[in-house]
Structure formats: C-alpha cells, structure tokens
mmCIF file with all atom_site columns, C-alpha atoms in Angstrom:
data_model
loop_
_atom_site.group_PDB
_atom_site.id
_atom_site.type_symbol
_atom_site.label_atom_id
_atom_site.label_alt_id
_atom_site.label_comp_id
_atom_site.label_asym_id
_atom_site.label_entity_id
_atom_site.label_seq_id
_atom_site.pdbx_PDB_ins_code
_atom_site.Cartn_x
_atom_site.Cartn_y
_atom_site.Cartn_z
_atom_site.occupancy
_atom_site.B_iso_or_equiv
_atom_site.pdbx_formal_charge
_atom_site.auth_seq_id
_atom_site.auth_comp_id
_atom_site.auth_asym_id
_atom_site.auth_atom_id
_atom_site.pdbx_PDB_model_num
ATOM 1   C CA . UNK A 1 1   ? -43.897 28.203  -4.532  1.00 54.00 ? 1213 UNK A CA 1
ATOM 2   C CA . UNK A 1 2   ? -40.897 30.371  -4.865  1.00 58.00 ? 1214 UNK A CA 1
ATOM 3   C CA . UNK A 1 3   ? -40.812 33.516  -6.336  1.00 64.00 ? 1215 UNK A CA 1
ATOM 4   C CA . UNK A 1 4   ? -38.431 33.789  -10.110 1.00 63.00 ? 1216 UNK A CA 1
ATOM 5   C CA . UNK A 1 5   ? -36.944 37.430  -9.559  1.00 64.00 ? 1217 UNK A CA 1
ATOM 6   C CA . UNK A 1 6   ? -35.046 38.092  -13.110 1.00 67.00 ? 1218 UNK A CA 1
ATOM 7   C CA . UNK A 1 7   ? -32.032 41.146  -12.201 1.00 66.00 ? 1219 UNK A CA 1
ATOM 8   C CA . UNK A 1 8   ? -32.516 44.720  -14.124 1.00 73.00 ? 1220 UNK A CA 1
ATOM 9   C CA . UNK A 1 9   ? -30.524 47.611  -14.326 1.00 75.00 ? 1221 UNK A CA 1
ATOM 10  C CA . UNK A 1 10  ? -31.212 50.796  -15.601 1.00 80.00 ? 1222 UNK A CA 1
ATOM 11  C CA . UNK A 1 11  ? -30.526 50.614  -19.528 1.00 80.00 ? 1223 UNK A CA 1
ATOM 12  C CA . UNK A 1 12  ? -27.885 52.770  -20.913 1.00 82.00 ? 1224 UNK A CA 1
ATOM 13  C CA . UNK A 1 13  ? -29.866 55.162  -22.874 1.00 88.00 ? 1225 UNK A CA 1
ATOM 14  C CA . UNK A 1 14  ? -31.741 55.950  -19.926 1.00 84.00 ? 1226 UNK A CA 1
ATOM 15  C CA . UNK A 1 15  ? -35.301 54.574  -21.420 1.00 88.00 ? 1227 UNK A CA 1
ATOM 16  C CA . UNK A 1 16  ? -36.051 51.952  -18.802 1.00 83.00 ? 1228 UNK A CA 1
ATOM 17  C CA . UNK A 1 17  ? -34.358 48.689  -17.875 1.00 82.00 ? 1229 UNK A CA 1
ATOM 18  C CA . UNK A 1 18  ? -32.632 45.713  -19.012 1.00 78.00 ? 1230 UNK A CA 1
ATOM 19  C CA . UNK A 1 19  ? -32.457 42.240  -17.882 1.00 72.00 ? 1231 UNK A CA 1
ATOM 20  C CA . UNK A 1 20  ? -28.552 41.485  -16.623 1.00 63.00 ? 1232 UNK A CA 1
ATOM 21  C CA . UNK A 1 21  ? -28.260 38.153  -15.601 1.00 58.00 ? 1233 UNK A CA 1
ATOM 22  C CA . UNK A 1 22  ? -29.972 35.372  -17.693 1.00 60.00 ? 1234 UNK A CA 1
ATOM 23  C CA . UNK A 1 23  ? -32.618 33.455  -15.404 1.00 60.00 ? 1235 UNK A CA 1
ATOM 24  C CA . UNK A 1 24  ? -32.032 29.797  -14.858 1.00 62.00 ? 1236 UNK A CA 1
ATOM 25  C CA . UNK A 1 25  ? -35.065 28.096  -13.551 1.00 64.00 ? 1237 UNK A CA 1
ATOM 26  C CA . UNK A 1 26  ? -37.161 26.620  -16.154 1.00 63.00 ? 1238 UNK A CA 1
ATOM 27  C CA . UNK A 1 27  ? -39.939 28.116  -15.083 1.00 61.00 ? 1239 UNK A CA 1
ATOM 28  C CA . UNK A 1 28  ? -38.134 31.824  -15.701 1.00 61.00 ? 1240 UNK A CA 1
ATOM 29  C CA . UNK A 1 29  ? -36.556 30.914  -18.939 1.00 62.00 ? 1241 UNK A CA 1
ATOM 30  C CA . UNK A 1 30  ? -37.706 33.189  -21.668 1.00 63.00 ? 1242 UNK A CA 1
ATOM 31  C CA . UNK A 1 31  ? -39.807 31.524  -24.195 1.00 66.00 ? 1243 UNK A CA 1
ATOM 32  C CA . UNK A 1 32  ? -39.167 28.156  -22.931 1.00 64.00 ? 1244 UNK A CA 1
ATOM 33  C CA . UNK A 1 33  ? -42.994 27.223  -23.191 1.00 69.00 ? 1245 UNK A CA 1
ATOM 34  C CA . UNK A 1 34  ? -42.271 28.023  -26.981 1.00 72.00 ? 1246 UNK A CA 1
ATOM 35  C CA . UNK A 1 35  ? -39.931 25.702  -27.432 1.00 69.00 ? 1247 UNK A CA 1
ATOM 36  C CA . UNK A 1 36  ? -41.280 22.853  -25.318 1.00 70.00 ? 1248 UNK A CA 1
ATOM 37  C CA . UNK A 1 37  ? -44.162 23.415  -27.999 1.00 72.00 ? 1249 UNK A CA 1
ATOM 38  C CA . UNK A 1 38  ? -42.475 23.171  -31.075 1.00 73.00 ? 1250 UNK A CA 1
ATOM 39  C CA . UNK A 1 39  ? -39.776 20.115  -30.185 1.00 71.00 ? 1251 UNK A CA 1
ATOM 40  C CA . UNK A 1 40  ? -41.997 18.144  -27.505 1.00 71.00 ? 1252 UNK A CA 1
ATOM 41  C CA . UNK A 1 41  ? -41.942 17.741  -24.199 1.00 68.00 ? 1253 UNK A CA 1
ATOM 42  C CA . UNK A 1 42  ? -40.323 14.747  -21.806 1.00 75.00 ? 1254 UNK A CA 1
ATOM 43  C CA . UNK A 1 43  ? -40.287 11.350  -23.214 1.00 81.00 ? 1255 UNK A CA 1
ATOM 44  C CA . UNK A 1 44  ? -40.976 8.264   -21.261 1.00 88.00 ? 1256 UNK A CA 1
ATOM 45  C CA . UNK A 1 45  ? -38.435 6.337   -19.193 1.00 91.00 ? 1257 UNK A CA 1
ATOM 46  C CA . UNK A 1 46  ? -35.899 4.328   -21.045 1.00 91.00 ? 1258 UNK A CA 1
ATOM 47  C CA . UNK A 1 47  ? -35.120 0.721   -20.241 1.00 94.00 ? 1259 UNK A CA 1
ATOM 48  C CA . UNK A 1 48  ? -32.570 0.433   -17.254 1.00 93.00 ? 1260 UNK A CA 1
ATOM 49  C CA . UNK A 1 49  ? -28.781 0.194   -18.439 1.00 92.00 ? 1261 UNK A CA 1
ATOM 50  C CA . UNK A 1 50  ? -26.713 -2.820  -17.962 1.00 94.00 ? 1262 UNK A CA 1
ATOM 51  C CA . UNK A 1 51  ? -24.628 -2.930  -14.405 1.00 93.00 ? 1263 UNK A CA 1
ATOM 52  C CA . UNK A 1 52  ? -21.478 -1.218  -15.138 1.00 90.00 ? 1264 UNK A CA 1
ATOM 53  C CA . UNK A 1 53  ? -17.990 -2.343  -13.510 1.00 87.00 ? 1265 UNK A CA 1
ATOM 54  C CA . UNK A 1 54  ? -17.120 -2.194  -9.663  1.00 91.00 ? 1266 UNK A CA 1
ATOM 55  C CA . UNK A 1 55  ? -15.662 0.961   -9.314  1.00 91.00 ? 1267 UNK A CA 1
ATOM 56  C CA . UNK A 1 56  ? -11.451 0.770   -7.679  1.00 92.00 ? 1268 UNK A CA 1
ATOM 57  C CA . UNK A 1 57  ? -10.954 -1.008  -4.445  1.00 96.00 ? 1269 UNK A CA 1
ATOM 58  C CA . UNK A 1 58  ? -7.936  -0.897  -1.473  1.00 96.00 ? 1270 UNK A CA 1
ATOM 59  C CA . UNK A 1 59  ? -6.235  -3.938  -0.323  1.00 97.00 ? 1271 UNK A CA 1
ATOM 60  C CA . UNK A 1 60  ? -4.304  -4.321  2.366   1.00 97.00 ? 1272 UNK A CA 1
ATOM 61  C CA . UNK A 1 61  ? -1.640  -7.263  3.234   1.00 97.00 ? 1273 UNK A CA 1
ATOM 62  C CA . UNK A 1 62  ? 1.923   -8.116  3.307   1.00 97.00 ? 1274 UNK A CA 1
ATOM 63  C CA . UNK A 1 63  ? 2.097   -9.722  -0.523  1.00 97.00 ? 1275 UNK A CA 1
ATOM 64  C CA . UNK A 1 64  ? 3.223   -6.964  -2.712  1.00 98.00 ? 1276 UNK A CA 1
ATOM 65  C CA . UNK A 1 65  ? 6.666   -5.644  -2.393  1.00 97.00 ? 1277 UNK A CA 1
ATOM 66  C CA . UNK A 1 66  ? 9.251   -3.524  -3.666  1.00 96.00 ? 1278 UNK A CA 1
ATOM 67  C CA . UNK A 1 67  ? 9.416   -0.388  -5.785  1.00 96.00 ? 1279 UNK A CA 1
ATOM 68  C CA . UNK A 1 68  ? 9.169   -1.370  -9.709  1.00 96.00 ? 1280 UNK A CA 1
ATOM 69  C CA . UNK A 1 69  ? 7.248   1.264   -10.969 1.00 96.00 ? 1281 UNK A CA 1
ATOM 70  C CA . UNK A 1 70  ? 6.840   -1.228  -13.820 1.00 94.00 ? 1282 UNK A CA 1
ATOM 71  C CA . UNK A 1 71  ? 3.600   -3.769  -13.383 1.00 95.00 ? 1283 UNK A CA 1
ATOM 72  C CA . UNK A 1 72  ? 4.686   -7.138  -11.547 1.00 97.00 ? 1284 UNK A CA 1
ATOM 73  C CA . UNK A 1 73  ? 2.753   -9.964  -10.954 1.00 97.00 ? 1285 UNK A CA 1
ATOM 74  C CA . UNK A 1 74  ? 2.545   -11.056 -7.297  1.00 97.00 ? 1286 UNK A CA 1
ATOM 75  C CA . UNK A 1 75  ? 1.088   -14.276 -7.278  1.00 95.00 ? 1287 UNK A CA 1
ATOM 76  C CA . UNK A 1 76  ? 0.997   -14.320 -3.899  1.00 93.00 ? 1288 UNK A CA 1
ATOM 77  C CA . UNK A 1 77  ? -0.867  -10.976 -3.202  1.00 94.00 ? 1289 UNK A CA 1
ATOM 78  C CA . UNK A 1 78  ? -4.193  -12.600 -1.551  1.00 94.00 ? 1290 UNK A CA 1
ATOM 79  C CA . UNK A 1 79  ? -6.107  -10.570 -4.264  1.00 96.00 ? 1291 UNK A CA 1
ATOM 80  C CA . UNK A 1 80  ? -8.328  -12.972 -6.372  1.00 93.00 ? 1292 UNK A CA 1
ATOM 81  C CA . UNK A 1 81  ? -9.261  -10.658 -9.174  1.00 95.00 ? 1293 UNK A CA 1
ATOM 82  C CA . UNK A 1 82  ? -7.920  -7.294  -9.251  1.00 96.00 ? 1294 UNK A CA 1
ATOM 83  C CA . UNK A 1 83  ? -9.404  -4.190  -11.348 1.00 96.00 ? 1295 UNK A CA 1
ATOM 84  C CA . UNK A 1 84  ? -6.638  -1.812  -13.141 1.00 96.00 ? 1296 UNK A CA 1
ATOM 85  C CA . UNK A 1 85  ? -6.609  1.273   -10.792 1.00 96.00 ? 1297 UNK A CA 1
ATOM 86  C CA . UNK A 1 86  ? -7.279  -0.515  -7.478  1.00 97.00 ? 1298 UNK A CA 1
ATOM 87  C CA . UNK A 1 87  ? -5.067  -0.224  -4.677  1.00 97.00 ? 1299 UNK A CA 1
ATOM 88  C CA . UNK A 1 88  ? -3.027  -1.889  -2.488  1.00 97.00 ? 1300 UNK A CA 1
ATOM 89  C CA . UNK A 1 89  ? -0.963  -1.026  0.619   1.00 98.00 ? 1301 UNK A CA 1
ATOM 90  C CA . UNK A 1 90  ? 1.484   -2.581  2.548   1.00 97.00 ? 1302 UNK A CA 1
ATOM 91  C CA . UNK A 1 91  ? 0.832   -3.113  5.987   1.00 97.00 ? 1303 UNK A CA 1
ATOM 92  C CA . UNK A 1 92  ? 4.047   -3.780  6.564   1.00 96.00 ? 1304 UNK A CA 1
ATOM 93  C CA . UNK A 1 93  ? 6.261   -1.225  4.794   1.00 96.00 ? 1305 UNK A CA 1
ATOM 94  C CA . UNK A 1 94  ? 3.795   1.490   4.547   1.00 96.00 ? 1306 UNK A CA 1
ATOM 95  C CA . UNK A 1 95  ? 4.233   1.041   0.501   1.00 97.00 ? 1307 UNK A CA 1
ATOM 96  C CA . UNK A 1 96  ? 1.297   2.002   -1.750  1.00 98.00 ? 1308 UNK A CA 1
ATOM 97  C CA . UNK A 1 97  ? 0.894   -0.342  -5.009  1.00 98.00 ? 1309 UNK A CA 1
ATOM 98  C CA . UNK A 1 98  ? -1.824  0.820   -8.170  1.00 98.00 ? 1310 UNK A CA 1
ATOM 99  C CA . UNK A 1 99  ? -2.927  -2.489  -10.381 1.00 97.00 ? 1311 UNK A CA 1
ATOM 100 C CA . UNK A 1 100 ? -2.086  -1.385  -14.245 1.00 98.00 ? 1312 UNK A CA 1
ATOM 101 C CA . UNK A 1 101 ? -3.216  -5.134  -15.806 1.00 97.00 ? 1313 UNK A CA 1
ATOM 102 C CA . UNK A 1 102 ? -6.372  -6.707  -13.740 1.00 96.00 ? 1314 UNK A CA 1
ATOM 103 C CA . UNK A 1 103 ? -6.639  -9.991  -13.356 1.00 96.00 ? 1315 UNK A CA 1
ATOM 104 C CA . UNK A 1 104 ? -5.990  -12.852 -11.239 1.00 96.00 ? 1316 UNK A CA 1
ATOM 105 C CA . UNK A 1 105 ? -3.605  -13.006 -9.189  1.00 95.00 ? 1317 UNK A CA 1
ATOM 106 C CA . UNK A 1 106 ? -1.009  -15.070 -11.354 1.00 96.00 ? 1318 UNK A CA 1
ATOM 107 C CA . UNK A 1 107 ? -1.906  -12.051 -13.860 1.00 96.00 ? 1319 UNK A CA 1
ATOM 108 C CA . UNK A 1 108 ? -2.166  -8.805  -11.996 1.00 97.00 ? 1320 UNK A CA 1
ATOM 109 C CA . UNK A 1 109 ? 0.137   -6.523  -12.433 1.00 98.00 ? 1321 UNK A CA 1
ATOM 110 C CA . UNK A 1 110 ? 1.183   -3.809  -9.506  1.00 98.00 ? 1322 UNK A CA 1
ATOM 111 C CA . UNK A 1 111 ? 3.166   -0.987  -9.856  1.00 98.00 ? 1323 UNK A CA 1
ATOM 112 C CA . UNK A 1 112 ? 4.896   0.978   -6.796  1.00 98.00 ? 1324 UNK A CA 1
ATOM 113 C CA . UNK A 1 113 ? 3.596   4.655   -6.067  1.00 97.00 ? 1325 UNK A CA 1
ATOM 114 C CA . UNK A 1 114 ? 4.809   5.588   -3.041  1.00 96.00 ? 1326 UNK A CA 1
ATOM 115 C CA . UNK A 1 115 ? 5.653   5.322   0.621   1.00 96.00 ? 1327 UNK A CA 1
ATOM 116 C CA . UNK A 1 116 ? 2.894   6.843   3.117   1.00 95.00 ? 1328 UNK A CA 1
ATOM 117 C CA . UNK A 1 117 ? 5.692   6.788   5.673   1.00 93.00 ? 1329 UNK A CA 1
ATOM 118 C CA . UNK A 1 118 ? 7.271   9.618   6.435   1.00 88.00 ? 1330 UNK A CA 1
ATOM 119 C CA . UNK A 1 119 ? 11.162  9.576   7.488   1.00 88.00 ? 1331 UNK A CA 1
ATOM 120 C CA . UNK A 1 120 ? 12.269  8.475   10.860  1.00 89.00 ? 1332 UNK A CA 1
ATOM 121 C CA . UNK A 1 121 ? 12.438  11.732  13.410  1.00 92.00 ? 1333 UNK A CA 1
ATOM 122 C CA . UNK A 1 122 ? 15.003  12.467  15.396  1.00 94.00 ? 1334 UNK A CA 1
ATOM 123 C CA . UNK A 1 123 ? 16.251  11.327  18.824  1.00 94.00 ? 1335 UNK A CA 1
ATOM 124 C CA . UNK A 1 124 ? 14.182  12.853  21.535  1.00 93.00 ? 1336 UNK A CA 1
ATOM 125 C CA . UNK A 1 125 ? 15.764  14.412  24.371  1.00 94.00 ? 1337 UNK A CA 1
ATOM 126 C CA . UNK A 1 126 ? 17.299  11.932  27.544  1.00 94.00 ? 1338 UNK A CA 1
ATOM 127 C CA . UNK A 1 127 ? 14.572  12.098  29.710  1.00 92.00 ? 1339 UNK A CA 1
ATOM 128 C CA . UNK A 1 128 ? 15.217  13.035  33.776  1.00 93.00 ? 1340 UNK A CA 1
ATOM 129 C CA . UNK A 1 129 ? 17.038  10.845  36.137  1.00 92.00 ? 1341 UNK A CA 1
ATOM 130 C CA . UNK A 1 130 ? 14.287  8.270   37.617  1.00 89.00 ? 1342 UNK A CA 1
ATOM 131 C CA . UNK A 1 131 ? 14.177  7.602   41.473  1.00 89.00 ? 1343 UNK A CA 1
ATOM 132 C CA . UNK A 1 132 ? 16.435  5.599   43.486  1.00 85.00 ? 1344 UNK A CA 1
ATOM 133 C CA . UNK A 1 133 ? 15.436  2.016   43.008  1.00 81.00 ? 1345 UNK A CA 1
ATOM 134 C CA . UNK A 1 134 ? 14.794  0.147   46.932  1.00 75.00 ? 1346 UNK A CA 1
ATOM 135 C CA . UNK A 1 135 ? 17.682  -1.913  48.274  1.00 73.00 ? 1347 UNK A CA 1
ATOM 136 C CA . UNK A 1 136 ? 18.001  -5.636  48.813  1.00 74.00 ? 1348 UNK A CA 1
ATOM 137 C CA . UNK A 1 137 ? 16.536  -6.639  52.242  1.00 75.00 ? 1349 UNK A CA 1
ATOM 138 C CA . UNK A 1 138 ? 18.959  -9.020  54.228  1.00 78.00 ? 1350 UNK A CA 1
ATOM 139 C CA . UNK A 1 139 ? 18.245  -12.291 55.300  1.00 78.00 ? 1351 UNK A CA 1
ATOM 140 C CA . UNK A 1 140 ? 16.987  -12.443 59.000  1.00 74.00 ? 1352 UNK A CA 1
ATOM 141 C CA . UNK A 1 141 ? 19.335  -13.879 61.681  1.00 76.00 ? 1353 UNK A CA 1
ATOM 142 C CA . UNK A 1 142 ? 18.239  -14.613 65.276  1.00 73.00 ? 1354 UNK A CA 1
ATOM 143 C CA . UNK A 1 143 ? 19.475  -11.465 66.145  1.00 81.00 ? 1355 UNK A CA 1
ATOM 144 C CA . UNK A 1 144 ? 19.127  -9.011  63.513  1.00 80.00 ? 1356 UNK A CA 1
ATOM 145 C CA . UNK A 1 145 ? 15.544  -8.401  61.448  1.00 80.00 ? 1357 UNK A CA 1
ATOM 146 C CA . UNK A 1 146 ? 15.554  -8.912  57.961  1.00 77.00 ? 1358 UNK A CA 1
ATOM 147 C CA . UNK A 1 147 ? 12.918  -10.400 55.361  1.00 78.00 ? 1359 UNK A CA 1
ATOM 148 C CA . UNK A 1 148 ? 11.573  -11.255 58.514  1.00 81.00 ? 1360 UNK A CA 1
ATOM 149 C CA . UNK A 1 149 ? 11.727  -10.042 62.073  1.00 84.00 ? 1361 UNK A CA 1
ATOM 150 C CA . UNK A 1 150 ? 14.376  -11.929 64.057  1.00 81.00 ? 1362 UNK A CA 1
ATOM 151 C CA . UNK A 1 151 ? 11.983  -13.158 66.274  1.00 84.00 ? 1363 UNK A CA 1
ATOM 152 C CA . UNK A 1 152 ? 10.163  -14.926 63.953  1.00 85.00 ? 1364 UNK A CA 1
ATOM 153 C CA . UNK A 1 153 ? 13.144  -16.250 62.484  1.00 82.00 ? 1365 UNK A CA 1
ATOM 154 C CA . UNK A 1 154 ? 13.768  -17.715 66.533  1.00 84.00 ? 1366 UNK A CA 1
ATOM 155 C CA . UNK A 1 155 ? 10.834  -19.176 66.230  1.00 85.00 ? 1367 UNK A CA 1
ATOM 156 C CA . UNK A 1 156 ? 11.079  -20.827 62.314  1.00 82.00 ? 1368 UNK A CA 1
ATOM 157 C CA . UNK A 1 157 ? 14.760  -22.110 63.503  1.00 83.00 ? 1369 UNK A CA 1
ATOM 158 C CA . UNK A 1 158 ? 12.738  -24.358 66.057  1.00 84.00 ? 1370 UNK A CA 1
ATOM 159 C CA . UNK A 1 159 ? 10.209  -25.901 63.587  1.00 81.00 ? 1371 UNK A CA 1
ATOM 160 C CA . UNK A 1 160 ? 10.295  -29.659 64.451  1.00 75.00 ? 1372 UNK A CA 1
ATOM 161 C CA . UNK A 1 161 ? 11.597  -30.672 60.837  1.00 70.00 ? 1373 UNK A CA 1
ATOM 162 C CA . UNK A 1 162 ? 9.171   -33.590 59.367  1.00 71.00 ? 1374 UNK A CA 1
ATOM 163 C CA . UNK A 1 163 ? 10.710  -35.883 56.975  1.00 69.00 ? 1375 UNK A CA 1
ATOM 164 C CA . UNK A 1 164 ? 8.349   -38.500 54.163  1.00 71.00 ? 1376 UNK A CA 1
ATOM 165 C CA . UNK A 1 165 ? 9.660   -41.328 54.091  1.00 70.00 ? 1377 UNK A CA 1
ATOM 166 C CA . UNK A 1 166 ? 8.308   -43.803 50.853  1.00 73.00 ? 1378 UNK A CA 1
ATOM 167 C CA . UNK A 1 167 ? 6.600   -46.647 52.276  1.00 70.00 ? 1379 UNK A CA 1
ATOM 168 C CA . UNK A 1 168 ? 5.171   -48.741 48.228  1.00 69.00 ? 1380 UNK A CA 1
ATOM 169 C CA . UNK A 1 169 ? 4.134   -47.425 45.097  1.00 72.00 ? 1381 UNK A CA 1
ATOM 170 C CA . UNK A 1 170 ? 0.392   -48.305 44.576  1.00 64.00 ? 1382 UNK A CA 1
#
C-alpha cells in the first residue's frame, strides 16, 4: 500500500491549516465514496469496437517523381493501395512524397514535401603527393638480368623448341 499524504500550510488567520494542493488518487479524493454512492459505481465491459483503419505507412522506390506540390497519380508507384497521409521516399533522389487521395495506384494521388538531401559540400582539400610508383623491369638478355636473371635467360635461349604437327581429325 502506499501512503496518500494531502499538502497543508499554515492557514492565513493563523487558526490551523489548509489543504494546498488538491489530492489526485482516488483513494484521497475528498468525498469521492459519496459520489460513487449516489451516481453508481463501474459498469460492465462494453462490446469490443470495430477494427479501425491502418494507421500511415512509408514506401520506398524509384516511382514517384518530381516536385508538384499538387496530388499526381503515379501509376507506376509499386503501391497497391495507398492511405491519405502515408509516405513515400525516393530512393533515388532523396525526395519525400505525402498521399492526399488514397487509392490504387491508377488513383493515388502524391504530393512533393521535400528533399532529405542536403546540398552538395564543398571540394575537400588535394590530398598529399602519393609515393613513387616502381619502374618497368627490362627484358633479360644473355648478358644483362632483367625479368629474369641472365643466366636463366642462357639457359631458356637453349630450350630444344618442339613443334605439333596435325596428323587427322578424329
């Protein structure tokens, strides 16, 4: 249980003390079991509602464009059945579309509200010089190294060359 403290102050002709703040809990409300008396207590559970409407949805694609702040149809949004107040953005352009007439697509209406882009920024600094890049490597010879060391390139100069010669197709 927790304790209802009610807030008194000393009353202004000096005689005692006053109540300041009104208390909120029901428990702590002043006479409340009086009225509860007189005009009935809680009632029984009513019967559950009906399901009310999806609430607003985002959509993202490519199929909206433009910036008519006037509803257009986009038949070709990829949104089967759109709500007035859902959203759309544009994947591509960063543009941000609210429905004003739901509907199928070849109803729908979009209107433009803004860009979520911000503006290009500016050039950034040149960055530093990078290293030297490495230089082409000659071609061997027999007496100089290159991709190679000239002695293998001795030795590669005296491969017995072997030639295929077609003999039939089969």
């Amino acid at each position: 249980m927790t304790a209802i403290d009610k807030l008194m102050v000393p009353s202004a002709d000096g005689s005692g003390t006053e109540q300041i703040y009104p208390q909120t809990h029901p428990d702590a409300v002043v006479g409340l079991d009086d009225y509860i008396a007189v005009h009935g207590g809680t009632g029984s559970t009513g019967a559950k509602g009906d399901t009310g409407q999806r609430g607003s949805q985002w959509y993202t694609g490519t199929g909206i464009t433009g910036t008519s702040t006037n509803g257009t149809v986009f038949t070709g949004s990829g949104v089967g059945s759109a709500l007035a107040g859902d959203m759309y953005l544009n994947t591509s352009t960063s543009n941000v579309y609210r429905c004003v007439v739901g509907g199928a697509a070849t109803v729908a209406a979009w209107a433009y509200t803004q860009s979520i882009a911000g503006p290009q920024g500016p050039k950034g600094e040149t960055g530093a010089q990078g290293p030297a890049g490495s230089s082409t490597t000659a071609v061997a010879t027999t007496t100089a190294n290159g991709l190679m060391s000239s002695t293998d390139k001795v030795k590669l100069n005296n491969l017995t060359v072997i030639t295929l010669v077609k003999v039939k197709d089969v």
